[in-house]
Coordinates of C-alpha atoms and ligand atoms in Angstrom, one line a residue:
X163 CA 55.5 -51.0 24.5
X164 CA 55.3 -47.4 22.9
X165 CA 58.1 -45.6 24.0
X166 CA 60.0 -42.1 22.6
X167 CA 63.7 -41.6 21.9
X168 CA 65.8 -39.4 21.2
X169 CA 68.2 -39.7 17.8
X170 CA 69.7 -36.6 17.3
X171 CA 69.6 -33.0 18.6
X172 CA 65.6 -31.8 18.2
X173 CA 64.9 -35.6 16.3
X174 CA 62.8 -37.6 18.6
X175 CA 60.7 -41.0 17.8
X176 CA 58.0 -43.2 18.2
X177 CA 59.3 -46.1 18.7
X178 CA 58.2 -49.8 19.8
X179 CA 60.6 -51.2 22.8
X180 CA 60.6 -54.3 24.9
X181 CA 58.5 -54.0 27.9
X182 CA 60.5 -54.1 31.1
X183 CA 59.9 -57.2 33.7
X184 CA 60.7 -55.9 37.1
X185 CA 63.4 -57.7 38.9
X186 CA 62.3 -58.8 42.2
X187 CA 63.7 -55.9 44.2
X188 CA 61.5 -53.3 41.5
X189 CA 57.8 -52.5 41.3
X190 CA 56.8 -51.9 37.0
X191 CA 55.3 -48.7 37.1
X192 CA 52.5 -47.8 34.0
X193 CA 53.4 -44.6 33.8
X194 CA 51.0 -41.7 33.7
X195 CA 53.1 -38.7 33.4
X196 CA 56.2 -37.8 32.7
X197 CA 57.3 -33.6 33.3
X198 CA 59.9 -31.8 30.9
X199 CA 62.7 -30.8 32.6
X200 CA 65.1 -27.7 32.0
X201 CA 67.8 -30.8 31.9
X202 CA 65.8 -32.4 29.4
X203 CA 66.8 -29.5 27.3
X204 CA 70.3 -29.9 27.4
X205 CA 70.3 -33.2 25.7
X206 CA 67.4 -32.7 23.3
X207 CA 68.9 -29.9 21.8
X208 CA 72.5 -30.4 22.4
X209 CA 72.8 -34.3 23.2
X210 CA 75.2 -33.6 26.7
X211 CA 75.2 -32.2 29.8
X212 CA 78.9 -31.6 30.3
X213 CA 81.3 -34.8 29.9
X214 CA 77.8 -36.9 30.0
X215 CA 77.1 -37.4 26.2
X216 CA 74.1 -39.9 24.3
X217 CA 76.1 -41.7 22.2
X218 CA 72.8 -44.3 21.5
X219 CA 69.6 -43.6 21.0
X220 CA 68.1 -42.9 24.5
X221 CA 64.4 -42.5 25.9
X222 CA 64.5 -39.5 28.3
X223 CA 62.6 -38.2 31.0
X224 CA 62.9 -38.4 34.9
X225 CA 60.1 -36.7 36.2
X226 CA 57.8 -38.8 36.0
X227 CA 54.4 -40.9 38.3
X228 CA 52.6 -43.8 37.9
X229 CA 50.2 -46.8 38.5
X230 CA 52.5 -49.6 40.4
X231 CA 51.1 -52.7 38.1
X232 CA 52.9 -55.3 39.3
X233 CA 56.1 -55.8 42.5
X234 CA 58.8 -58.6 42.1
X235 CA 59.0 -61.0 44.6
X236 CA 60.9 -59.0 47.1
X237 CA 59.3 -55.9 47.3
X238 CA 56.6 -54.6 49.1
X239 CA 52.7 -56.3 47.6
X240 CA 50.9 -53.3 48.9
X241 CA 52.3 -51.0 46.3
X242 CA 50.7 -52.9 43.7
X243 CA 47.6 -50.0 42.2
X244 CA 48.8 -47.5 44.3
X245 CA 50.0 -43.9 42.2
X246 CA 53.7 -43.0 42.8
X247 CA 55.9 -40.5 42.3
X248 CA 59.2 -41.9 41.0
X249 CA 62.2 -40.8 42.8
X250 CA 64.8 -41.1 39.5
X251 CA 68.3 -42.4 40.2
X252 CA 69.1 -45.5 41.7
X253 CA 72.3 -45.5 43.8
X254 CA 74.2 -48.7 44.8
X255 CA 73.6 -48.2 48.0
X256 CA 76.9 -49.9 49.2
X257 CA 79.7 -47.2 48.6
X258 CA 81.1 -45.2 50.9
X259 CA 78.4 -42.0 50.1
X260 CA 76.0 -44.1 49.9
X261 CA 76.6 -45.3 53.3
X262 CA 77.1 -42.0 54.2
X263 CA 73.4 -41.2 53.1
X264 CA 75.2 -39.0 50.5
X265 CA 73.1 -41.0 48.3
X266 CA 72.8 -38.2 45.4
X267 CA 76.5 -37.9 44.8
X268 CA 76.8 -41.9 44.5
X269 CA 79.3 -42.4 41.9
X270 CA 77.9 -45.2 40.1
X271 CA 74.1 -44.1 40.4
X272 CA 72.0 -45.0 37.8
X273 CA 70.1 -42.2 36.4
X274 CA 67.0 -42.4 34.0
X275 CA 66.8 -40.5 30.8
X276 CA 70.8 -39.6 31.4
X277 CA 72.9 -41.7 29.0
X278 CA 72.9 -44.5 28.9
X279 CA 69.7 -45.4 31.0
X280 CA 66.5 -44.9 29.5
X281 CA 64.2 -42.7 30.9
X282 CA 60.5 -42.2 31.4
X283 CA 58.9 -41.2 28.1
X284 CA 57.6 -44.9 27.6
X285 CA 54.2 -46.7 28.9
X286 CA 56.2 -48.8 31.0
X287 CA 59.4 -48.6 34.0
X288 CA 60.9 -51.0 35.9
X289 CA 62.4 -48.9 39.3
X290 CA 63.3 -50.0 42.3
X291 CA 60.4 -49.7 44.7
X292 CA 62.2 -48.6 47.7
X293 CA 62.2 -45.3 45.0
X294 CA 58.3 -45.8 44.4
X295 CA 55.9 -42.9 47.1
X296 CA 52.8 -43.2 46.7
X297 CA 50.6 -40.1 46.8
X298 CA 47.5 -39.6 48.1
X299 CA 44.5 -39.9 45.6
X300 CA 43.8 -35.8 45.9
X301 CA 47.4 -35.5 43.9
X302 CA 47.0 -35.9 39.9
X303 CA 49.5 -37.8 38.3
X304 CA 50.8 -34.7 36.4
X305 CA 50.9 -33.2 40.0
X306 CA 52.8 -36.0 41.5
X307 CA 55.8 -36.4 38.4
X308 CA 56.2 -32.5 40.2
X309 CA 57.2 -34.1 42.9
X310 CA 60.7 -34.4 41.8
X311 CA 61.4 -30.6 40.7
X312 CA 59.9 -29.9 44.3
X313 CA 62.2 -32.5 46.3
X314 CA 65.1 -30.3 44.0
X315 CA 64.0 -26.8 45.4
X316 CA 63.3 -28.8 48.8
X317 CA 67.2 -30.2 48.5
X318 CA 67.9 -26.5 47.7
X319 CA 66.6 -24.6 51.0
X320 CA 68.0 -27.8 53.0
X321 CA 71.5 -26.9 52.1
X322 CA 71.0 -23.2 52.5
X323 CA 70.1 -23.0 55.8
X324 CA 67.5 -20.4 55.3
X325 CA 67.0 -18.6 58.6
X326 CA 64.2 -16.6 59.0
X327 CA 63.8 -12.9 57.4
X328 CA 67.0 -13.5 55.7
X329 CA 67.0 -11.7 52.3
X330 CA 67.1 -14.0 49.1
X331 CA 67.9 -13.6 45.3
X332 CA 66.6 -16.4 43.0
X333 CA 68.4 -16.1 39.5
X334 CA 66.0 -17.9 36.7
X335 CA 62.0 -18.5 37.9
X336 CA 61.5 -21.2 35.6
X337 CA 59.6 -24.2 37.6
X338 CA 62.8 -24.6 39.9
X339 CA 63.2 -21.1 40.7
X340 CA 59.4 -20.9 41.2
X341 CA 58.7 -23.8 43.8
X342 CA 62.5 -22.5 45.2
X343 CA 60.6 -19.5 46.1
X344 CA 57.8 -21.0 48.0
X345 CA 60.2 -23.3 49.7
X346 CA 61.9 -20.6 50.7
X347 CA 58.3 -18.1 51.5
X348 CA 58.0 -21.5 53.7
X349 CA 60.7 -21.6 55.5
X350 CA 60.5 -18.3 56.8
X351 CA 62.5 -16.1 54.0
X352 CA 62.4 -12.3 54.6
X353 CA 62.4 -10.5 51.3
X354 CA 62.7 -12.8 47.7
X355 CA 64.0 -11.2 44.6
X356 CA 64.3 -12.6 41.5
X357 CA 65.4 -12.7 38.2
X358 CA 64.5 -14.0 35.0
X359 CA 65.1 -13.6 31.2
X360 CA 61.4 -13.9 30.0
X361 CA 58.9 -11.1 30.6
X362 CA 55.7 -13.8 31.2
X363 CA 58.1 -15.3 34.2
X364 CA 58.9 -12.4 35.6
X365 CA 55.4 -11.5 35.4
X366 CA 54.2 -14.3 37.3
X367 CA 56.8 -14.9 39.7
X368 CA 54.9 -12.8 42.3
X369 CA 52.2 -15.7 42.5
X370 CA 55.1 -17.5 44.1
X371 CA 56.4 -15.7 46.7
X372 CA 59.0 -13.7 45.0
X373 CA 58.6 -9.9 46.4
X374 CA 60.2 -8.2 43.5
X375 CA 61.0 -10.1 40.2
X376 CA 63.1 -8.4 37.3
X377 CA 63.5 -9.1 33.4
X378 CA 67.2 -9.4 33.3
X379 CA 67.4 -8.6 29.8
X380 CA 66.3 -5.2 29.9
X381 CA 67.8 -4.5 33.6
X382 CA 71.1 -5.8 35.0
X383 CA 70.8 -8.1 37.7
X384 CA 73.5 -7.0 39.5
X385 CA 72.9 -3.4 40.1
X386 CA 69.4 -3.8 40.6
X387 CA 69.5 -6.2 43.6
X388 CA 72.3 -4.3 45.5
X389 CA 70.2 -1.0 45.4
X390 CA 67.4 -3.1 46.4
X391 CA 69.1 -3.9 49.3
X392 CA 71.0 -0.8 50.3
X393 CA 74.4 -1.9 48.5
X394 CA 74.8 -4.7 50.7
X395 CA 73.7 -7.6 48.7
X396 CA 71.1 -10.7 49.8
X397 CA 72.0 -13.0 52.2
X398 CA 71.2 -15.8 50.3
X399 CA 71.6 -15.6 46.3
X400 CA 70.4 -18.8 44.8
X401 CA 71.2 -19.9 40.7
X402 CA 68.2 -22.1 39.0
X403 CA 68.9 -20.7 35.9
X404 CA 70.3 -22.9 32.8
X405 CA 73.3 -20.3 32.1
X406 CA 77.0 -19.8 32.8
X407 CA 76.8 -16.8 33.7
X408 CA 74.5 -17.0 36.9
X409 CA 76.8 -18.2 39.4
X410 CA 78.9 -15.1 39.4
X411 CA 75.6 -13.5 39.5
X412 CA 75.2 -15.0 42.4
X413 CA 78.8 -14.2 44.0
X414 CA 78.4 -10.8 42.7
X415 CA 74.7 -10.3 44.9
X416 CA 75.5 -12.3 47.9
X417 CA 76.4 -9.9 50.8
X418 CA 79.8 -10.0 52.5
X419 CA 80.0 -13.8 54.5
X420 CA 76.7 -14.7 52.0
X421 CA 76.0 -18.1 50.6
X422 CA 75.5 -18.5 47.2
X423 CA 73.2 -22.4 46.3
X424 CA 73.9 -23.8 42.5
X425 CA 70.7 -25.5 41.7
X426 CA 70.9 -24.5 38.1
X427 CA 72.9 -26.5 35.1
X428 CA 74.7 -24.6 32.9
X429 CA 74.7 -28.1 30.5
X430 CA 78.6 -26.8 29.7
X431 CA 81.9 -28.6 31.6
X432 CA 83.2 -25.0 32.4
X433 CA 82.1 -21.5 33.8
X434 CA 83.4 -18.1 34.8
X435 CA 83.6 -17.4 38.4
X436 CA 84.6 -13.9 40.2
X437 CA 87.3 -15.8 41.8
X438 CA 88.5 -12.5 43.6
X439 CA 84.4 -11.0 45.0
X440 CA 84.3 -14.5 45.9
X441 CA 87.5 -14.5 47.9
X442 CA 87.1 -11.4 49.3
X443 CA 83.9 -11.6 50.6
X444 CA 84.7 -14.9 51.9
X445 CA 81.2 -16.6 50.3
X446 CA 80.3 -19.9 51.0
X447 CA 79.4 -21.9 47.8
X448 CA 77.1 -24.9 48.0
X449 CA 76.2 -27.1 44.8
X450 CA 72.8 -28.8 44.8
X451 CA 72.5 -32.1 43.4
X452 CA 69.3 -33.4 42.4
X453 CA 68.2 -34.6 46.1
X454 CA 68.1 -36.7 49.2
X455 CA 65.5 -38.2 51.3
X456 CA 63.1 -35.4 50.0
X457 CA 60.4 -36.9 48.1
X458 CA 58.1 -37.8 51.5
X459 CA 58.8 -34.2 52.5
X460 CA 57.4 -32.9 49.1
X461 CA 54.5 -34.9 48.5
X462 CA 53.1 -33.4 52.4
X463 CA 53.6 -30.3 50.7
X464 CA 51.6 -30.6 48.0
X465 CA 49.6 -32.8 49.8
X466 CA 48.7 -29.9 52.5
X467 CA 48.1 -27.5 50.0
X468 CA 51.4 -25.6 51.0
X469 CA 52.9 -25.4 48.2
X470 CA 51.4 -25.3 45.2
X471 CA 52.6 -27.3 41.6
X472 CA 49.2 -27.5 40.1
X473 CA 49.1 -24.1 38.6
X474 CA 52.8 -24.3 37.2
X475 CA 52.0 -27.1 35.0
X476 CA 51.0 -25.3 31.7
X477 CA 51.1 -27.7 28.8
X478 CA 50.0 -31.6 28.8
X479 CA 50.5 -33.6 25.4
X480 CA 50.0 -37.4 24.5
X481 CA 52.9 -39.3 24.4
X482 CA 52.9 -39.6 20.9
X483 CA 53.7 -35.9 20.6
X484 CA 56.6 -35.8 23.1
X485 CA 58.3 -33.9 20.2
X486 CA 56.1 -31.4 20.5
X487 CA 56.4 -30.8 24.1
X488 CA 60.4 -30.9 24.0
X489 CA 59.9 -27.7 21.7
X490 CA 57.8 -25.9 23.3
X491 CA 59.9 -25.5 26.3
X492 CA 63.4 -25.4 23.8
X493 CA 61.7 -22.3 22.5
X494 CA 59.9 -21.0 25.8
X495 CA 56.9 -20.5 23.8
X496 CA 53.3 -19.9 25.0
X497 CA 53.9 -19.1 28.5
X498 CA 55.1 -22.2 28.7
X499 CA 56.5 -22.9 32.8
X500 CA 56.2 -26.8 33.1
X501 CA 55.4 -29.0 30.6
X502 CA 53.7 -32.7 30.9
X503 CA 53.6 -35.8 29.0
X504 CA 50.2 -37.7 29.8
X505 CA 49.2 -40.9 29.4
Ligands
LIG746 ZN1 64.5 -32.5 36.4
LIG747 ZN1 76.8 -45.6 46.0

């Protein structure tokens, strides 16, 4: 089967690749679309996220939906020509987090696209199908590989326990920061600012459900959102930017007691924190990883109407020109907020 990898930082291939049999516990998705994540980024242009380096030539991409073509021998028939969303990492489902339905933090989870399992930018992926939800035929497949930046801002809102009319402050309204806000519009946020670096984001956040969106490069983040608020800061400041230096953003424009989410990834093993705002304001600091038991959750959403992914997805190209996709979002370019691989 056609499939793309990745070689070296901004060098990605065509290239020809067994197809995958599905074991009989997975379904073997034909996949249909595969979105370009602000993760992505890290490794096409840097080859790491953190400690988590490619060493061998890897196929990336985990946001991704599909026709279910065939099911091993133990999993579940009807599947077979139904569209899925693919939720991406398999956990082993017998460790203690696991067990624990900490399933996202699993230790030895098996992530596609993250080195050193493949990802989705292929024809072909063999997946668990407990991990396979179908959607209902109103959702495209470009629609549905959104469900897995929407379980993410889902996963987000869960773990801030957003009450309603409490202030929020969404740093980066990329496609993350943008469904964040509608999750949190949903769940019954009082006023959403946000911030972003590009005008055209900033521009459009609005659409979203962000009251009052800044460009942070010509304003400072900081300052602006504490006189937005009277000098006492949100109650919930949320980071789904790609940068080190949002979550002491975020500690700096949380109010006194606030809670500050980490959605974003900085892609570096290290950052700055205001170790002493933090302190004294006694913040509570919650890291999001990825997801759990959110996919369902999302495709009602979407499903419902309620939230919306359709018009966030802004570029489609062939598989063939995955390349080309990968740089349009490394360079933000066009207005670019998600980006698709169709097939
Ligand atoms: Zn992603
Ligand atoms: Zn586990």
């Amino acid at each position: 089967m056609k499939a793309v990898k990745w070689f070296a930082p901004h060098d990605m291939r065509l290239v020809e690749v067994p197809k995958p049999a599905p074991k009989p516990h997975e379904a073997l998705i034909r996949i249909e679309s595969t979105g370009v994540c602000g993760s992505d980024m890290h490794y096409y242009t840097d080859g790491r996220i953190g400690k988590t380096i490619i060493t061998e030539p890897l196929i990336l991409g985990h946001e991704y939906a599909g026709i279910v073509e065939s099911v091993g021998a133990d999993a579940n028939p009807a599947l077979v020509g139904k569209r899925v969303a693919v939720e991406p990492g398999i956990p082993c489902l017998k460790c203690e987090h696991c067990l624990r339905g900490r399933y996202n933090v699993c230790t030895t989870l098996q992530f596609p696209g993250g080195p050193p399992y493949d990802g989705a930018l292929a024809e072909y992926s063999a997946v668990h199908a407990a991990f396979c939800f179908p959607v209902p035929d109103a959702i495209t497949a470009a629609e549905a590989a959104m469900i897995e930046p929407l379980a993410v801002a889902l996963h987000t809102i869960e773990l801030a326990h957003l009450m309603p009319g409490e202030t929020v402050a969404i740093l980066g309204l990329g496609p993350i920061g943008l469904l964040t806000a509608q999750v949190a519009r949903l769940a019954g946020a009082g006023r959403i600012l946000g911030t972003d670096l590009l005008g055209y984001r900033v521009d459009v956040a609005k659409r979203y459900g962000v009251d009052a969106a800044y460009n942070a490069q010509t304003i400072d983040s900081v300052e602006t959102i504490l006189r937005e608020t009277n000098g006492r800061g949100v109650d919930l400041a949320i980071d789904c930017a790609r940068s080190t230096l949002t979550p002491a953003i975020a500690c700096r424009v949380a109010r006194p007691a606030g809670r500050c989410i980490l959605t974003g990834i900085s892609g570096e093993e290290y950052g700055q924190f205001p170790v002493d705002i933090a302190r004294r304001k006694e913040l509570t600091i919650t890291w999001c990883r990825r997801f759990r038991f959110n996919f369902q959750t999302a495709i009602d959403l979407v499903a419902s109407g309620r939230i919306d992914v359709r018009s966030l997805i802004t570029h489609s190209f062939p598989l063939e020109q995955s390349r080309d996709a990968f740089e349009l979002v490394s360079r933000a370019g066009e207005n670019v907020l998600k980006t698709s691989v169709d097939q």
